[in-house]
XYZ file of C-alpha atoms in Angstrom:
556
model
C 76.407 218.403 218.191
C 78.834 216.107 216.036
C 81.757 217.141 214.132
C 81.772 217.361 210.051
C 83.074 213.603 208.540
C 86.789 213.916 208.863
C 88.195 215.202 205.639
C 89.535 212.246 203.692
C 86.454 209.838 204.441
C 85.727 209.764 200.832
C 88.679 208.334 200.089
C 87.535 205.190 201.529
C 84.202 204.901 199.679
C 83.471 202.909 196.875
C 83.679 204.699 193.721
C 80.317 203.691 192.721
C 78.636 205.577 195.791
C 80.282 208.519 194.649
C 79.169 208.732 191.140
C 75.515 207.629 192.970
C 74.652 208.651 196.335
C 70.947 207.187 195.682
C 72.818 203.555 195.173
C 70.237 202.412 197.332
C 67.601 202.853 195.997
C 66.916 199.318 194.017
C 70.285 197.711 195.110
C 69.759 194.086 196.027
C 70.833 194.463 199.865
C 72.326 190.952 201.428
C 71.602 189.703 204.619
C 74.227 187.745 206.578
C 73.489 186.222 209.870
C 76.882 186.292 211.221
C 76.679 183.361 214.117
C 75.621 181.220 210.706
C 77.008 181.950 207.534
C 80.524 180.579 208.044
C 82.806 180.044 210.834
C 86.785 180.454 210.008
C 88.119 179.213 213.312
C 86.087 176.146 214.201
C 84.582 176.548 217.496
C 81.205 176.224 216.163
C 80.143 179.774 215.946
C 80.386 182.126 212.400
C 82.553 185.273 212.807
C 83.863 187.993 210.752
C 86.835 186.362 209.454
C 84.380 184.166 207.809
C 82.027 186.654 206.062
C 85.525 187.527 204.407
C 86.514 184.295 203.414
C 83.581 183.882 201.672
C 83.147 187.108 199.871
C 84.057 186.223 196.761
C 80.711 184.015 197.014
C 79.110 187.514 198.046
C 80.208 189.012 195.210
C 79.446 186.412 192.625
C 75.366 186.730 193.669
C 75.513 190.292 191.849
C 74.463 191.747 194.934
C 75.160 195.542 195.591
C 75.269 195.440 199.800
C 75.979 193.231 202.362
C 73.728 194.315 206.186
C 75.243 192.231 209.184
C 73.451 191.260 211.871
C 74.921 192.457 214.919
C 78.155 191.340 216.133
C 78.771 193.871 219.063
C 80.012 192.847 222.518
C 76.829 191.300 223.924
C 76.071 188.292 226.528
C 74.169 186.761 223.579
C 70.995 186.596 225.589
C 69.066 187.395 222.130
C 72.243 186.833 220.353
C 73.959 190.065 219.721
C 70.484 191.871 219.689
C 71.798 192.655 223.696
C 74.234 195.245 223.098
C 76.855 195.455 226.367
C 79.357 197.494 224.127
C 78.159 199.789 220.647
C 81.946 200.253 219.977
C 83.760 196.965 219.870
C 83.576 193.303 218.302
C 82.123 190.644 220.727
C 85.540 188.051 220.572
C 83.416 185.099 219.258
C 83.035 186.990 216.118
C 86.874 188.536 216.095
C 88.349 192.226 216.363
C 87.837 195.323 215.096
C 90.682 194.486 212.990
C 88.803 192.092 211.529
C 86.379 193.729 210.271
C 88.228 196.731 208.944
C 89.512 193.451 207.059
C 85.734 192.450 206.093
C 84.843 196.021 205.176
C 88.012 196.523 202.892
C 87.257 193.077 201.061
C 83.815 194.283 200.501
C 84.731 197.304 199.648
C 87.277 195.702 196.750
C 84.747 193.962 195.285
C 82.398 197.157 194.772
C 79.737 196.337 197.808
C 78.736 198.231 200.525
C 78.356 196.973 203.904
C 75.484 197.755 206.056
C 75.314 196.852 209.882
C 72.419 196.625 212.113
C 72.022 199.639 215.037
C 70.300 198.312 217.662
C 69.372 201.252 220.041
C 66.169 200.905 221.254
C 67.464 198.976 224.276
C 70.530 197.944 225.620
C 71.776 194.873 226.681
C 71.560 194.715 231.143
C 75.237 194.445 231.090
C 76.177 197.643 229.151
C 78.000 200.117 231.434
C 74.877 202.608 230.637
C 72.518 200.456 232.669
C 74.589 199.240 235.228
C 75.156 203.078 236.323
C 71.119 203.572 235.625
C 70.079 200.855 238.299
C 72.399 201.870 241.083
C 70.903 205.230 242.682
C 68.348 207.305 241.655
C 70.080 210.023 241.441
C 73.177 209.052 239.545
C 74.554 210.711 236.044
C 72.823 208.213 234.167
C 69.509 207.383 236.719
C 67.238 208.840 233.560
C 69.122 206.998 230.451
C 66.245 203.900 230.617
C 62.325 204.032 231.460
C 61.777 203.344 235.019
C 58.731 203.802 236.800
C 57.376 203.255 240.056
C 55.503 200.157 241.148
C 51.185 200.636 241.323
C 50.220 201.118 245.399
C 49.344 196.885 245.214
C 53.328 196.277 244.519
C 52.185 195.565 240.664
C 53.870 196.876 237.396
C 52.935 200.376 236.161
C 50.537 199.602 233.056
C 49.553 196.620 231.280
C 52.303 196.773 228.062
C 53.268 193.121 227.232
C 56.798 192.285 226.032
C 56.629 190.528 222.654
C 58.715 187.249 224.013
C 56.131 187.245 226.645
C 54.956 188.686 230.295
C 54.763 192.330 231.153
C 56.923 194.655 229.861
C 58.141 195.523 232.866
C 60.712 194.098 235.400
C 61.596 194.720 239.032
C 64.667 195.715 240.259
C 65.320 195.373 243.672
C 68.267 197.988 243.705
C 65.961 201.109 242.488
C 62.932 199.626 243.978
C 61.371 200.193 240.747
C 60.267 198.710 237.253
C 62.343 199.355 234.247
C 60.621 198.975 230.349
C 61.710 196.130 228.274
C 60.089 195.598 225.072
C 61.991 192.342 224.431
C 63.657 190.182 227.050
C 64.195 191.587 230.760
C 67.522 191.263 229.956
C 67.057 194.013 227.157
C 65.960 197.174 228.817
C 64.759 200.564 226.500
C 66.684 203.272 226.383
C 64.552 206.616 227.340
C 64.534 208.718 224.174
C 62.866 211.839 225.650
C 66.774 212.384 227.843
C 68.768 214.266 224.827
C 71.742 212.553 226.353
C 70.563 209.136 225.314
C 70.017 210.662 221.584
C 73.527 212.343 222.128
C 75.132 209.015 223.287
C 73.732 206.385 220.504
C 74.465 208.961 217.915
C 77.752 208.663 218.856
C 77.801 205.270 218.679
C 76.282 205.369 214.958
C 79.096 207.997 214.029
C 81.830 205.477 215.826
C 81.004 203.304 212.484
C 80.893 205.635 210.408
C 84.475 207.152 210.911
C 85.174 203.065 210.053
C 83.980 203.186 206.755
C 80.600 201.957 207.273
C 77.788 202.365 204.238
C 74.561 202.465 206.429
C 72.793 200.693 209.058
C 69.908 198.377 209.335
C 67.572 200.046 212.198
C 66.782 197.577 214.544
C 62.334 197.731 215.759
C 63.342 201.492 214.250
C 59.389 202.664 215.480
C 60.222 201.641 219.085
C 62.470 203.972 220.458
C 59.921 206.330 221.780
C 57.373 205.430 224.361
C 54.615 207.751 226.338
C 55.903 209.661 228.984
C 51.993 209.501 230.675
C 52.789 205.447 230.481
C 48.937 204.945 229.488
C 47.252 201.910 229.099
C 46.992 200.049 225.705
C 43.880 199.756 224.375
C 42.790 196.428 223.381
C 43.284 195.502 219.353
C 39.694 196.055 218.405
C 37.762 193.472 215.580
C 38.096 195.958 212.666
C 41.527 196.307 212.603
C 44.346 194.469 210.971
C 45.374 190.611 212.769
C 48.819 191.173 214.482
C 51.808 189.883 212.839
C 52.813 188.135 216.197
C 51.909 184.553 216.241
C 48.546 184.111 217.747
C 49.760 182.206 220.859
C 51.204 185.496 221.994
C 48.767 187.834 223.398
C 50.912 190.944 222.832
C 48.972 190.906 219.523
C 45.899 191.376 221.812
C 46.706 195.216 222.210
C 47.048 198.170 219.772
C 50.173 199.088 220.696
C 49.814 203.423 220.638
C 51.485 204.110 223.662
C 54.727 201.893 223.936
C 56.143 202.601 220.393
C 55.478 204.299 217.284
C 55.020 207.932 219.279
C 55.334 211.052 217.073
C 58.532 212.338 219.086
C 60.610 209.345 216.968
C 60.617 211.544 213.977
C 62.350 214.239 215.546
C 65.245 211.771 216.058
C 65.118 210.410 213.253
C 65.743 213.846 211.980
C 68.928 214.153 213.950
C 69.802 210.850 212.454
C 69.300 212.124 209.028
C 71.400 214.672 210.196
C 74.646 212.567 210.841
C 73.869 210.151 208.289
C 74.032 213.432 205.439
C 77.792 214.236 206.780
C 78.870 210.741 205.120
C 77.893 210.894 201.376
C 76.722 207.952 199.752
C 75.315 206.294 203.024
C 72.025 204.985 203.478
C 69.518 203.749 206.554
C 67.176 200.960 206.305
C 64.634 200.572 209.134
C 62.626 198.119 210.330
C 59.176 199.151 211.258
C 56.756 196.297 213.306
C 53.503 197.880 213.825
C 49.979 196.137 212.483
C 48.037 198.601 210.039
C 50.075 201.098 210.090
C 53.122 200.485 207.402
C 51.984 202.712 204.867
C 51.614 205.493 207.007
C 54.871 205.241 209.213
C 56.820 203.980 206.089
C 55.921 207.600 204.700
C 56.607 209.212 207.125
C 59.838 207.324 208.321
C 61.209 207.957 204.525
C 59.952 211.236 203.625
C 62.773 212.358 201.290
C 65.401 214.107 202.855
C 64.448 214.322 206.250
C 64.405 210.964 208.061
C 65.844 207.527 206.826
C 66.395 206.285 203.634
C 63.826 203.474 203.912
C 62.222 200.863 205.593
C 60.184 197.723 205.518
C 57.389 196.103 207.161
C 56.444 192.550 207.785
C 53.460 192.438 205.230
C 55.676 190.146 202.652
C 57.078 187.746 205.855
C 53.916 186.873 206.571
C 52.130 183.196 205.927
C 49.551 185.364 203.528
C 50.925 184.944 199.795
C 48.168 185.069 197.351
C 48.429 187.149 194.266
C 45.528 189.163 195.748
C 47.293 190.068 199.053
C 50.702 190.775 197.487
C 49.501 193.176 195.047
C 46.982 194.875 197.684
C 50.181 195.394 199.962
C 52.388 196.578 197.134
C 49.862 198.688 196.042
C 48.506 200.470 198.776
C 52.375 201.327 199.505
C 53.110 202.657 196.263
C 50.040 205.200 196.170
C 50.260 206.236 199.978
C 54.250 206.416 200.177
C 54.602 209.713 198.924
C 58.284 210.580 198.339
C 59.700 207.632 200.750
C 61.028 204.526 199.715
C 60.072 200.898 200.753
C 62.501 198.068 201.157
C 61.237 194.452 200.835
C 62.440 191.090 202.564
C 60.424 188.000 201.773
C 63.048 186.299 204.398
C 64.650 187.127 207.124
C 66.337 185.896 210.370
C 63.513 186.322 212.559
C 60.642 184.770 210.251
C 59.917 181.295 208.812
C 61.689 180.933 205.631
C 60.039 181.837 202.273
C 60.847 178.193 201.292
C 58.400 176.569 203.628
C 56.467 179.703 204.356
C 54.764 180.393 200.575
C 56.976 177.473 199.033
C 55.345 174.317 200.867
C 54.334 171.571 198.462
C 55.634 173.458 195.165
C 58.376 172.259 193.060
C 61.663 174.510 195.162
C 63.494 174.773 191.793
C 61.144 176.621 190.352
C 59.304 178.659 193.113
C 62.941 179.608 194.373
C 64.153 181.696 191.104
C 60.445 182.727 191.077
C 59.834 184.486 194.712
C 63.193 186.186 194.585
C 62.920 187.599 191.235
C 59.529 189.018 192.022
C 61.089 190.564 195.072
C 63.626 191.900 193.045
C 61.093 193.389 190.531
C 58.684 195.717 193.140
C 58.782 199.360 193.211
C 61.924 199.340 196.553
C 64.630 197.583 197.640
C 64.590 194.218 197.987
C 66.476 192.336 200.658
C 67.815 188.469 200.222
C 68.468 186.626 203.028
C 71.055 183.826 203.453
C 70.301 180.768 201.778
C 67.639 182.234 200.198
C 69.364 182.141 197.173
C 70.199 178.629 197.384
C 65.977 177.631 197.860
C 66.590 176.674 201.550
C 63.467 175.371 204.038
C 63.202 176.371 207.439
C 65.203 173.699 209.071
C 63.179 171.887 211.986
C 65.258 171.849 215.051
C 64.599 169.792 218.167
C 63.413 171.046 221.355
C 66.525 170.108 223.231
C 68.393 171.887 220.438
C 66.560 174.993 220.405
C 68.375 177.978 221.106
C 65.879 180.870 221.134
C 64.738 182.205 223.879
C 61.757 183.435 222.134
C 60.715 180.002 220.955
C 61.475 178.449 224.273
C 59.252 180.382 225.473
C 56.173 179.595 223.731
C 56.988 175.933 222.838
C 55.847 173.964 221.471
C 52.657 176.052 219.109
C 55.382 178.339 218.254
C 58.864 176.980 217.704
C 60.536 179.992 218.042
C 63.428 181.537 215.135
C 65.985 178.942 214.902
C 64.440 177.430 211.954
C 65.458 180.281 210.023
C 69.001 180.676 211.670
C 71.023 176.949 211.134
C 74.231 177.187 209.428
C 74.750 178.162 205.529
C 75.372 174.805 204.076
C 78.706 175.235 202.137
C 79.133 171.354 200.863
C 76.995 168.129 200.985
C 79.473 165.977 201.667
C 80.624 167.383 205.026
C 78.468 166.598 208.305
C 78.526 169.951 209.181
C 77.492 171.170 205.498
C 81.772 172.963 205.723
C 80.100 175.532 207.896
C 82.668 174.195 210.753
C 84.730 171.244 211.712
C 83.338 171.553 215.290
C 79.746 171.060 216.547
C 77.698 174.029 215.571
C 75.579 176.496 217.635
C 72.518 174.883 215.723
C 72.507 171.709 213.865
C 72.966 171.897 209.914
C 69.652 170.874 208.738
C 69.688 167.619 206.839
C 67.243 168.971 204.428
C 69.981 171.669 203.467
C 72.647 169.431 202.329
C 71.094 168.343 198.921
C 71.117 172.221 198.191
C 74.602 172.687 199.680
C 76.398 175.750 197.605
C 78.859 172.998 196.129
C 76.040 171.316 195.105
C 74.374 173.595 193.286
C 77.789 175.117 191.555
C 77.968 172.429 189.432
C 74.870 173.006 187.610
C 74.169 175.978 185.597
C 70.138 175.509 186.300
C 69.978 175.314 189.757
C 68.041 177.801 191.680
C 71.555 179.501 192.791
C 72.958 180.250 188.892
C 69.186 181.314 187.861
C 69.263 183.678 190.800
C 73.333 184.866 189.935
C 71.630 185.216 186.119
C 68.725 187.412 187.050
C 70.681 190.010 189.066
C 73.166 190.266 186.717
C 70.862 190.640 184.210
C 68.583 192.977 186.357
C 71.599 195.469 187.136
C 70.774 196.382 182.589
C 68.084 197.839 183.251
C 67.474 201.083 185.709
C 63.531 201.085 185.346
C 63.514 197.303 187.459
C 65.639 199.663 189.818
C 64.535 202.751 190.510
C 61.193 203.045 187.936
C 57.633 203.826 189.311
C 55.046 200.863 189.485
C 51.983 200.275 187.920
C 49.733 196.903 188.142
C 47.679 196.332 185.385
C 44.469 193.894 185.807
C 45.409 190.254 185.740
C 43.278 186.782 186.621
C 43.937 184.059 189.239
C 47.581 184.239 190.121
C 48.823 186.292 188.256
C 50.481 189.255 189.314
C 51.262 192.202 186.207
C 52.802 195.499 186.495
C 55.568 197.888 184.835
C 58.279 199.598 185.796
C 59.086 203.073 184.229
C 62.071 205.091 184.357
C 62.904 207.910 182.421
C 60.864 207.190 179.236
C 61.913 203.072 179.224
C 59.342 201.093 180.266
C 59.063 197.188 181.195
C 56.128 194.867 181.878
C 56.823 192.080 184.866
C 54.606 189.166 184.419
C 54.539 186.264 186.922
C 52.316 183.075 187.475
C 52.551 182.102 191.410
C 50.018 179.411 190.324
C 51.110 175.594 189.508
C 48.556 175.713 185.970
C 49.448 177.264 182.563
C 48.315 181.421 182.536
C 47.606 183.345 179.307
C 47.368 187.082 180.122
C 46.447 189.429 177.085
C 48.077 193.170 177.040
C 45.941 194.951 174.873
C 47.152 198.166 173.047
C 50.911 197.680 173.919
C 53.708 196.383 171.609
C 56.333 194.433 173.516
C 59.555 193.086 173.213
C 60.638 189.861 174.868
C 63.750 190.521 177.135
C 64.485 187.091 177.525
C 65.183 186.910 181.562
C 67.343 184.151 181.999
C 65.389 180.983 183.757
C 62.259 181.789 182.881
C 60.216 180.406 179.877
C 57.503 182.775 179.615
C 56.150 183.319 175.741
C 55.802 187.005 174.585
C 53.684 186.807 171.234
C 51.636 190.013 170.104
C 50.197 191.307 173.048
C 49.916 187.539 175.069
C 52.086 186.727 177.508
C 52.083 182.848 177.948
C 53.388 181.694 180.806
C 53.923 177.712 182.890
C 53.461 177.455 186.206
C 55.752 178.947 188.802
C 57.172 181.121 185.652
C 57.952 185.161 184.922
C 58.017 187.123 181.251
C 59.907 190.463 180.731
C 59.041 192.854 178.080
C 59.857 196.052 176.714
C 57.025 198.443 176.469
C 55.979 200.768 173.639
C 52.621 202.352 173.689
């Protein structure tokens, strides 16, 4: 179905990837939001041009990856998540020359750049669906899901779009309903036509013939639905709370029939497939389905067959106790079989970490703290802009809001734009030297004080502790790619090692505010002394203040 990587390709990977295609696997993956990390030609808006003038910032975070949001031609009706074009640059962010520039600056520096795939719908303005809607009988009539309206004129079945309403809209030229599990604006593609899986396949290969690493799989478990379109069944008392806020009903269903159908793996397969032709690339996916991210994380990441990994949104939720994160790490360690899990305690679609698990703590310290445990679990751990610098979710006003998402359920739910302002580059700027015009969202007051000039200047601030963990992280491969065990530990405290060919290292960590002593019998360790944390090592007790981490060498 595709042709073999054209020879020469590997001349354009980073050496690294070569001498290790699993890379991956425990690289600290960065996330940039394009629209807000830094805009180079001041109309407001960040762009390509800007990710590379600030990659030497990238670089200097020790991270291994950079994944970028989209930045496809799009009408920006979710903001790039609308895909009108797979195979060119929207203008606002630049040209495709631009980021072949990007990609070789990354590349120079010895990161790999990831970009997000977003194929489980289209945009209403890509050329696919415009040809879909006009005939029922045209070349590309079967590309999306449409379906006939009930006798009474209503939509086919009761799925529920999660920004709200059916998941279903009419269109007057077909006379019938098309599927949209987002916006109407956003309609799914119909996996079951091969010519679909032919036709974003070839948009995934476009990228890779560029030079890309990987991609970031965009709501990767919703690309199949049920051809029967059956009925969800309601989301019964026993069964895990939706992730959804709770003023949206479409956490009121189990969703078995509009995503998550067994046909996905065999794409995923084919995937797989094309990915293999391009050594040393990866896949990350992102998999939103309640209860079920052990299984499908399994079976999404079986070794070999499918993607490389994926995560689940059982760390972005408000839920942060000791007790919870070690269930959820746990249960995903014993039932993952051969996969791999990535982790994101951020992300742009999710109140920040800061405010989420951080409110009323001491930042400086719960910063350093939240991303080094991240960077410590059995997977790969994701950072999100500004993460690094301790940022809060800004609050932005009503009239300022953006998102159609929170627009729509205003004012209970404010929607994503919180997490999305611009990256505050200096304090002394009233745009935070993001842009010299009037951003697309306001700079957050609130960011300033924690502006990257800022925090530059001082060798403890929650930026050069988390530059002095991953650098000190990349010494040591069990933190990487080691298995996990937890070992019993009270209050919050979370304890567990990390072994990797015959080296082993404990990871303790107090999320509590009050002093924790936590005894290790029948184990001699050794202190490794991570940098910006205090924790005492003597004997077998581990000492530690509040909001602190140990590290330790293990011998039995």
């Amino acid at each position: 179905m595709f042709e073999e990587a054209e020879t020469g390709m590997e001349a354009d990977v980073p050496e690294n990837l070569i001498k290790d295609p699993d890379w991956w696997k425990g690289a600290v993956i960065y996330q940039i939001y394009p629209r807000s990390f830094n805009d180079s030609n001041n109309d407001g808006i960040g762009d390509l041009n800007g990710v590379t003038e600030r990659m030497d910032y990238i670089a200097s975070l020790g991270v291994d990856a950079i994944w970028l949001s989209p930045f496809f031609t799009s009408p920006m009706d979710d903001f790039g998540y609308d895909v009108s074009d797979y195979e060119d640059v929207d203008p606002m962010f630049g040209s495709l020359a631009d980021f072949d520039a990007m990609l070789a600056a990354a590349h120079k520096r010895g990161m790999k750049v990831i970009i997000d795939l977003v194929i489980s719908h289209t945009s209403d303005q890509h050329a696919w669906f415009t040809e879909s809607r006009s005939s029922k009988d045209n070349a590309k009539a079967d590309w999306f899901v449409w379906a006939d309206a009930k006798p009474d004129g209503t939509v086919p079945n009761n799925w529920l779009s999660i920004f709200g309403g059916p998941a279903w809209e009419w269109d007057s030229r077909r006379c019938q309903y098309y599927m949209h599990n987002f916006l109407a604006s956003q309609p799914d593609l119909n996996f079951h036509n091969e010519d679909v899986q032919d036709a974003v396949l070839g948009a995934a290969k476009f990228w890779l013939d560029r030079g890309v690493d990987g991609f970031r799989l965009d709501t990767v478990n919703f690309y199949v639905h049920d051809q029967q379109l059956r009925d969800n069944p309601p989301l019964s008392a026993d069964e895990a709370p939706s992730t959804v806020d709770p003023t949206n009903p479409y956490g009121y269903q189990d969703h078995v029939y509009d995503k998550t159908r067994p046909e996905n793996l065999v794409f995923l397969k084919k995937l797989r497939g094309l990915l293999d032709q391009y050594p040393g690339t990866t896949s990350v996916g992102e998999i939103g389905h309640d209860g079920l991210a052990v299984e499908l994380t399994k079976a999404y990441t079986e070794a070999g067959e499918r993607i490389h990994m994926a995560y689940s949104f059982d760390l972005l939720t408000p839920q942060h106790s000791a007790a919870y994160i070690r269930r959820i790490v746990e249960e995903m360690n014993e039932g993952i079989g051969s996969g791999w899990a990535s982790w994101a305690l951020s992300n742009h679609d999710v109140q920040r970490v800061g405010s989420r698990w951080g409110e009323g703590l001491d930042i400086g310290r719960f910063a350093p703290l939240e991303t080094a445990l991240c960077a410590s679990l059995r997977g790969t751990p994701c950072l999100y802009q500004g993460e690094e610098l301790g940022l809060p979710q800004a609050d932005v006003p009503f009239d300022q809001l953006q998102d159609p998402y929170g627009i729509r359920f205003w004012p209970e739910y404010k929607g994503r734009d919180g997490c999305r302002t611009p990256m505050p580059w200096a304090n002394n700027n009233r745009h935070g030297g993001f842009s010299d015009a009037d951003p697309w969202l306001p700079m957050a007051d609130t960011h300033l004080p924690l502006a990257v000039d800022m925090q530059e200047k001082d060798e403890t601030s929650i930026l050069n502790r988390n530059r002095a963990f991953y650098a000190w992280r990349k010494e040591f491969e069990p933190l990487k790619k080691g298995d996990m065990h937890f070992l019993d530990s009270a209050g919050e405290t979370l304890v567990f090692t990390r072994s990797h060919r015959g080296e082993t290292i404990l990871c303790a960590f107090n999320l509590g505010t009050e002093p924790a002593s936590i005894e290790v019998p029948d184990r001699v360790l050794k202190d490794l002394r991570a940098p910006g944390f205090t924790g005492l090592i003597e004997g077998s007790t581990i000492t530690l203040q509040g909001l602190d981490a140990a590290f330790a060498s293990v011998k039995s």
